[in-house]
Tab-separated table of C-alpha atoms in Angstrom:
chain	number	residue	atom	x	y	z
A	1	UNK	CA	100.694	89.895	151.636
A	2	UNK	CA	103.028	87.514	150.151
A	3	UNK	CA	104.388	85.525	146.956
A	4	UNK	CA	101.396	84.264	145.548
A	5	UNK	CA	99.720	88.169	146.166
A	6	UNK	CA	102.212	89.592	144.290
A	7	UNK	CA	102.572	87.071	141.637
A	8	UNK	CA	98.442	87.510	140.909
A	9	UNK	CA	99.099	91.476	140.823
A	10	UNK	CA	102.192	91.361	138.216
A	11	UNK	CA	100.384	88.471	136.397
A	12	UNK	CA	99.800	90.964	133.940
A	13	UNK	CA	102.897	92.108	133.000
A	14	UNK	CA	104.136	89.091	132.931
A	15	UNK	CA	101.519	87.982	130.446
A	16	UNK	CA	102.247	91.108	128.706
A	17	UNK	CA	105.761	89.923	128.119
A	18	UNK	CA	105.151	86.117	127.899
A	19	UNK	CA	103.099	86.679	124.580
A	20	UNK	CA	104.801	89.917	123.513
A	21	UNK	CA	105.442	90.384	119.625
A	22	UNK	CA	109.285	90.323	119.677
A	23	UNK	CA	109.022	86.427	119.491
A	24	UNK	CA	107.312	86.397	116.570
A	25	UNK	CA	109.329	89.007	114.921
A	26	UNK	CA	112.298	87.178	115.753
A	27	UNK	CA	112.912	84.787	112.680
A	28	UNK	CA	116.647	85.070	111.014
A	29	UNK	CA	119.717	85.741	112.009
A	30	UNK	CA	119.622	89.079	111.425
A	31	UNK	CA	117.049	89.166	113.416
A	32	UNK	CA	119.050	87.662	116.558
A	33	UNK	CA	121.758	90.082	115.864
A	34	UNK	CA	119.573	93.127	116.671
A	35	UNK	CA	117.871	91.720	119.765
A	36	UNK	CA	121.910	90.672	121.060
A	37	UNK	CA	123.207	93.625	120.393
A	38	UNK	CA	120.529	95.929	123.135
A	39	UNK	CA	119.300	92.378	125.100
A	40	UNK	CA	123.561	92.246	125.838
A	41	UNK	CA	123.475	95.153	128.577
A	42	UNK	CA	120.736	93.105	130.492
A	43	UNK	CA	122.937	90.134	130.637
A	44	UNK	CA	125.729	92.704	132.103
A	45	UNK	CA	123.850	94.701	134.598
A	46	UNK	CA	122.169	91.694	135.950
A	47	UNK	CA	125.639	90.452	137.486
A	48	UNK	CA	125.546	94.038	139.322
A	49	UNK	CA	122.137	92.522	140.889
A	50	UNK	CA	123.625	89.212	141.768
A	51	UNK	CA	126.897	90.894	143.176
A	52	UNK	CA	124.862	93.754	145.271
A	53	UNK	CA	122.873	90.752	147.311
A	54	UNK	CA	126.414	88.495	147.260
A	55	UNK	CA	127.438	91.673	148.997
A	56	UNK	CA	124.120	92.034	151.237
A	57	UNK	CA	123.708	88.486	151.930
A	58	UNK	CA	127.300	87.163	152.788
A	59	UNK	CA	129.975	88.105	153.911
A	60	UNK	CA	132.776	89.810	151.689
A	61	UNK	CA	134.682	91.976	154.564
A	62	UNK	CA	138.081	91.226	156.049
A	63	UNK	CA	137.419	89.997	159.008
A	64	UNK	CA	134.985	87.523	157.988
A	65	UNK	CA	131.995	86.748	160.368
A	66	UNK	CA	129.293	84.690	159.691
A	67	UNK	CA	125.810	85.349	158.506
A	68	UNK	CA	122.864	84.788	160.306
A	69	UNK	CA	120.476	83.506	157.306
A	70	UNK	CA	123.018	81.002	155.582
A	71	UNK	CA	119.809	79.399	153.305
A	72	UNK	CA	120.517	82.925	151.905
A	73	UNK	CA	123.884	82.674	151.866
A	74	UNK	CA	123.920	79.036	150.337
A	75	UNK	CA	121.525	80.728	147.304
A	76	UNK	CA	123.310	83.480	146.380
A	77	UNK	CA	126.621	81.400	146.276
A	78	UNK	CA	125.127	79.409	144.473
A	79	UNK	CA	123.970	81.306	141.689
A	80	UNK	CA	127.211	83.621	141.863
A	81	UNK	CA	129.553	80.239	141.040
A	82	UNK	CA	126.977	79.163	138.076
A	83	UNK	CA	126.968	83.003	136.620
A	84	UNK	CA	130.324	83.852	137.246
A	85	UNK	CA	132.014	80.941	136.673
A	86	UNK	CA	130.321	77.999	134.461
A	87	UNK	CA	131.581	75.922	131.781
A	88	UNK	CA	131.128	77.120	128.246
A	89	UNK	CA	130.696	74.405	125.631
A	90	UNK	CA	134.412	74.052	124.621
A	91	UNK	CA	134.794	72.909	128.432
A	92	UNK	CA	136.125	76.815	129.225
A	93	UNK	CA	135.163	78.913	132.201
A	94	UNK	CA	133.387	81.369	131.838
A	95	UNK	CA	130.228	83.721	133.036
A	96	UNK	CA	127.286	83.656	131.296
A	97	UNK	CA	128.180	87.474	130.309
A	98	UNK	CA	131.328	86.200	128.316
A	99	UNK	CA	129.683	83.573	126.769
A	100	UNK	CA	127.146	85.733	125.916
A	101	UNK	CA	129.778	88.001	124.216
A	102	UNK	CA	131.349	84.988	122.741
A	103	UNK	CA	127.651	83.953	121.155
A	104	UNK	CA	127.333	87.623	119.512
A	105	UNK	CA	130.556	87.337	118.178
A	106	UNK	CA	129.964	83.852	116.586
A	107	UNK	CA	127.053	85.351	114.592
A	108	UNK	CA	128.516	88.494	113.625
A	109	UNK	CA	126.400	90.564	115.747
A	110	UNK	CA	127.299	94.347	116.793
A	111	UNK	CA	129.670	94.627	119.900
A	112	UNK	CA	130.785	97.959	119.545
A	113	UNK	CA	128.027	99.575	121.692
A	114	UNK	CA	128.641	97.061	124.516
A	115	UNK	CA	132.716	97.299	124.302
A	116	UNK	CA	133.112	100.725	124.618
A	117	UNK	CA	130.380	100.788	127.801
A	118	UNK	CA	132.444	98.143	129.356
A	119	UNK	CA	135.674	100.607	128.294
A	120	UNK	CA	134.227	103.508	130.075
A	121	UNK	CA	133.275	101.112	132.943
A	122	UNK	CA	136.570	100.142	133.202
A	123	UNK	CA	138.058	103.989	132.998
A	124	UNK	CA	136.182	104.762	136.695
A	125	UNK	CA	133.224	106.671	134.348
A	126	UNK	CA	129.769	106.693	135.957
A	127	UNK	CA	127.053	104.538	134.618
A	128	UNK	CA	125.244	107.520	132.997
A	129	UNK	CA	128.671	108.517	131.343
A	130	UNK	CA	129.041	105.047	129.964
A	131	UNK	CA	125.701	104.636	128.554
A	132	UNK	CA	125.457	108.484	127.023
A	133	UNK	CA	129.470	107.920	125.535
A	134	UNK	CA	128.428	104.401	123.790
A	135	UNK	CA	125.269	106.136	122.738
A	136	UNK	CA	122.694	103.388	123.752
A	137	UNK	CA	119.302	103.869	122.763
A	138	UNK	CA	116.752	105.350	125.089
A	139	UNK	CA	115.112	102.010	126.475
A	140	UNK	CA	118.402	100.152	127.074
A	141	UNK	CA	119.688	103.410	128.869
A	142	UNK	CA	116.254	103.131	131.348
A	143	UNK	CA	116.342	99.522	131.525
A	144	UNK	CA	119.976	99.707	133.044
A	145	UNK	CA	119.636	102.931	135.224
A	146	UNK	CA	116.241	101.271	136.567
A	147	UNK	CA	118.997	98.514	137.925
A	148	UNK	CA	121.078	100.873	139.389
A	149	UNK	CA	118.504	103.055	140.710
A	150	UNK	CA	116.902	100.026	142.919
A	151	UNK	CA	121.050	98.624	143.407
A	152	UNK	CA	121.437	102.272	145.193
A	153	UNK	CA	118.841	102.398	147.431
A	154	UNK	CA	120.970	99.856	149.569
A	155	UNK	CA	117.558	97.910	150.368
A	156	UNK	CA	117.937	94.455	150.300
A	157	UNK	CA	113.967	93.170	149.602
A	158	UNK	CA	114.081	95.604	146.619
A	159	UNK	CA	117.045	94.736	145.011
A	160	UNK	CA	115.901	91.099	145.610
A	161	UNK	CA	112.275	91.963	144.273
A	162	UNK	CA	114.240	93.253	140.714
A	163	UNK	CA	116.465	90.127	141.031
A	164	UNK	CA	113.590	87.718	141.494
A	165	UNK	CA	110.562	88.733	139.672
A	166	UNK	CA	112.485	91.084	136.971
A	167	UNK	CA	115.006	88.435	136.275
A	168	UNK	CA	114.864	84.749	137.876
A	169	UNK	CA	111.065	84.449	137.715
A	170	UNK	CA	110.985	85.371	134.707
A	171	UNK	CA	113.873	84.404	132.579
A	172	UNK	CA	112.727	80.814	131.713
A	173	UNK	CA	109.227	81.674	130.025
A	174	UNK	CA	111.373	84.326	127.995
A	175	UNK	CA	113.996	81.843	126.748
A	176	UNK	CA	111.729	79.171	126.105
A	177	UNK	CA	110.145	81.750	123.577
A	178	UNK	CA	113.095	82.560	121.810
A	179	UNK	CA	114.469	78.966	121.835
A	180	UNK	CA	111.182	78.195	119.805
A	181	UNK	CA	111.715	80.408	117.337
A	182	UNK	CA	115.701	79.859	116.564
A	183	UNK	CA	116.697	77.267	114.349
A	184	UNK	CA	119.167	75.096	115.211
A	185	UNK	CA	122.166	76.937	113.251
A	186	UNK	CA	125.990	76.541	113.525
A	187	UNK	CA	125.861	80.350	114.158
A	188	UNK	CA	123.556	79.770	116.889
A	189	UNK	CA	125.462	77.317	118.360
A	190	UNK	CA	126.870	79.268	121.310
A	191	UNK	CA	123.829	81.201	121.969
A	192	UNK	CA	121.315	78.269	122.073
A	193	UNK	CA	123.790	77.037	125.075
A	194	UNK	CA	123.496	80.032	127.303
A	195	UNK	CA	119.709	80.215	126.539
A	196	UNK	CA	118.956	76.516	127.739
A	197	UNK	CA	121.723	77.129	130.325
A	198	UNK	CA	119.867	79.433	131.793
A	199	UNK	CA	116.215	78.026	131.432
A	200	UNK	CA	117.743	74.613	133.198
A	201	UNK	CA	118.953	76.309	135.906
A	202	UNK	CA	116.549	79.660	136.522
A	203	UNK	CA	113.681	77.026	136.077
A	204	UNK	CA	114.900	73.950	138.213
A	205	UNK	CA	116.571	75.830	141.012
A	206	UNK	CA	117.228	79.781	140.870
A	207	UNK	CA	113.882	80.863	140.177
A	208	UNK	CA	112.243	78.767	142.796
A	209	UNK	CA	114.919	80.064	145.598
A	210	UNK	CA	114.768	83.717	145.118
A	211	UNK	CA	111.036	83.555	145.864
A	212	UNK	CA	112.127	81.989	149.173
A	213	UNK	CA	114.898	84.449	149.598
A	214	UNK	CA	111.887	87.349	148.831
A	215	UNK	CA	109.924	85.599	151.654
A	216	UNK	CA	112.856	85.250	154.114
A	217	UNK	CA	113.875	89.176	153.316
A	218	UNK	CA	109.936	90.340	153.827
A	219	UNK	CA	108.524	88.269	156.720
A	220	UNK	CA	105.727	89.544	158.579
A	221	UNK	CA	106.555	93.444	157.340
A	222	UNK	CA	104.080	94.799	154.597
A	223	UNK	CA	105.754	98.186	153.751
A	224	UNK	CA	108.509	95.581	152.486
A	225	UNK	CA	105.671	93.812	150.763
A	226	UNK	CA	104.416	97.211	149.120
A	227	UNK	CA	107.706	98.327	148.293
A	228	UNK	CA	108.623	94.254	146.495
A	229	UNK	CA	105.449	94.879	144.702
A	230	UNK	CA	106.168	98.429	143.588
A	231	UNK	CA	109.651	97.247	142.506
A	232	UNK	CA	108.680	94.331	140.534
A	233	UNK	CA	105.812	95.865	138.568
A	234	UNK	CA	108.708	98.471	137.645
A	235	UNK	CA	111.232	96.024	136.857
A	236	UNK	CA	108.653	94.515	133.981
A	237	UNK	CA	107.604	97.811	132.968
A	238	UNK	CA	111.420	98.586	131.860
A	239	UNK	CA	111.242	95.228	130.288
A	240	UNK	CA	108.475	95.313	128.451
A	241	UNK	CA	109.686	98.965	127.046
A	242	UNK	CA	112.809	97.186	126.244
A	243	UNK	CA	110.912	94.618	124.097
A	244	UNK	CA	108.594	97.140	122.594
A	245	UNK	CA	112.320	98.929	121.243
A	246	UNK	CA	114.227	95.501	120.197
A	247	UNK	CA	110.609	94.646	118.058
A	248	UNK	CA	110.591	98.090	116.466
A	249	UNK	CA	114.035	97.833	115.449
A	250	UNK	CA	113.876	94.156	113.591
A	251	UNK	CA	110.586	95.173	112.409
A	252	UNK	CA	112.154	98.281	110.826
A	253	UNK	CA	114.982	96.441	109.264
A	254	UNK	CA	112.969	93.807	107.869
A	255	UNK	CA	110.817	96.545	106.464
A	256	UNK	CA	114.744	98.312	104.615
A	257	UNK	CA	115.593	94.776	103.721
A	258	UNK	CA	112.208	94.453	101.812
A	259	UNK	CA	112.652	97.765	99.934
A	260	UNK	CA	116.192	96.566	98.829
């Protein structure tokens, strides 16, 4: 087994997802809000990802010692300094998270949800609290337990297989949808910028190295295979309910702003 195996096996889903009807639903502003305001906890709980292989993959312990893969350790730096730290487009620095928050808030999209999660975060509450007290709908609440289901089972190849084929892999053909379909808008300013931010770098760099780092982390052993294959097909699966929820919900208010 190997990369191009489990690409043809997930093909798909990723199909599924590539041509999914959220992109054409998504045509105003309005529109935007709703997909920021549940899309938002995805943007969060993949820094969780990147920070449980930063933790895996280098090393964070006092006394330092060095790895013995540093291609892996390289990558993961890498992406941690561009998602933790880039430059917004006032020059600022920033993760993508916060300039994600800082988009929603440009176009008047719904925060609340999202600020009292990270609240409850912040009080030592448990993920399940968090997401039960800010009341997040049913697919958001899977989509970000599925992350911290695979981030507990302390298994390197699977948190990498969610990282890589649930996020990195995949993020560019998702942008590039939504890109199409948003007009360039003052409001949209902000958010256009961490969309093509993360389509220039995902698709140049990040994507392409996390299917290395899935090689490096699998080698010759096909339980780790099965289990990067089992993981990823999951990882869309969560997605793809995710999309089916953000569609219903714009197509629903288009549907109230019709009647009135």
């Amino acid at each position: 087994m190997n990369i191009k195996y489990i690409q043809k096996e997930i093909e798909n889903l990723r199909q599924e997802l590539r041509f999914h009807m959220l992109y054409q639903q998504i045509e105003t502003i309005e529109d935007i809000k709703i997909f920021t305001q549940d899309h938002v906890f995805a943007v969060w709980d993949f820094m969780s990802l990147l920070k449980s292989l930063q933790n895996e993959l280098t090393c964070v312990a006092i006394p330092w010692i060095p790895r013995k893969n540093n291609k892996l350790t390289q990558f993961i730096n890498e992406i941690t300094l561009a998602e933790e730290s880039d430059v917004n487009l006032s020059g600022e620095c920033k993760s993508h998270f916060e300039m994600y928050l800082d988009a929603m808030n440009n176009m008047g999209s719904d925060t609340r949800k999202v600020e009292i999660f990270l609240l409850k975060i912040s009080q030592k509450s448990t993920i399940e609290e968090a997401l039960e007290f800010a009341e997040v709908p049913e697919a958001v609440k899977k989509f970000v337990e599925f992350t911290f289901d695979t981030i507990a089972t302390n298994e390197t190849h699977k948190i990498a297989a969610a990282f890589t084929f649930g996020r990195e892999d995949l993020i560019p053909d998702m942008f590039i949808q939504i890109i199409n379909k948003t007009k360039e808008n003052e409001s949209f300013k902000e958010f256009l910028y961490y969309l093509n931010r993360h389509v220039e770098l995902d698709g140049d760099s990040h994507g392409p190295l996390s299917l290395e780092m899935i090689n490096e982390l699998c080698g010759e052993d096909m339980r780790k295979w099965n289990e990067v294959l089992d993981t990823s097909k999951k990882a869309l699966e969560v997605r793809i309910n995710l999309w089916d929820y953000i569609t219903n919900e714009i197509s629903k208010n288009k549907l109230e702003e019709a009647v009135l």
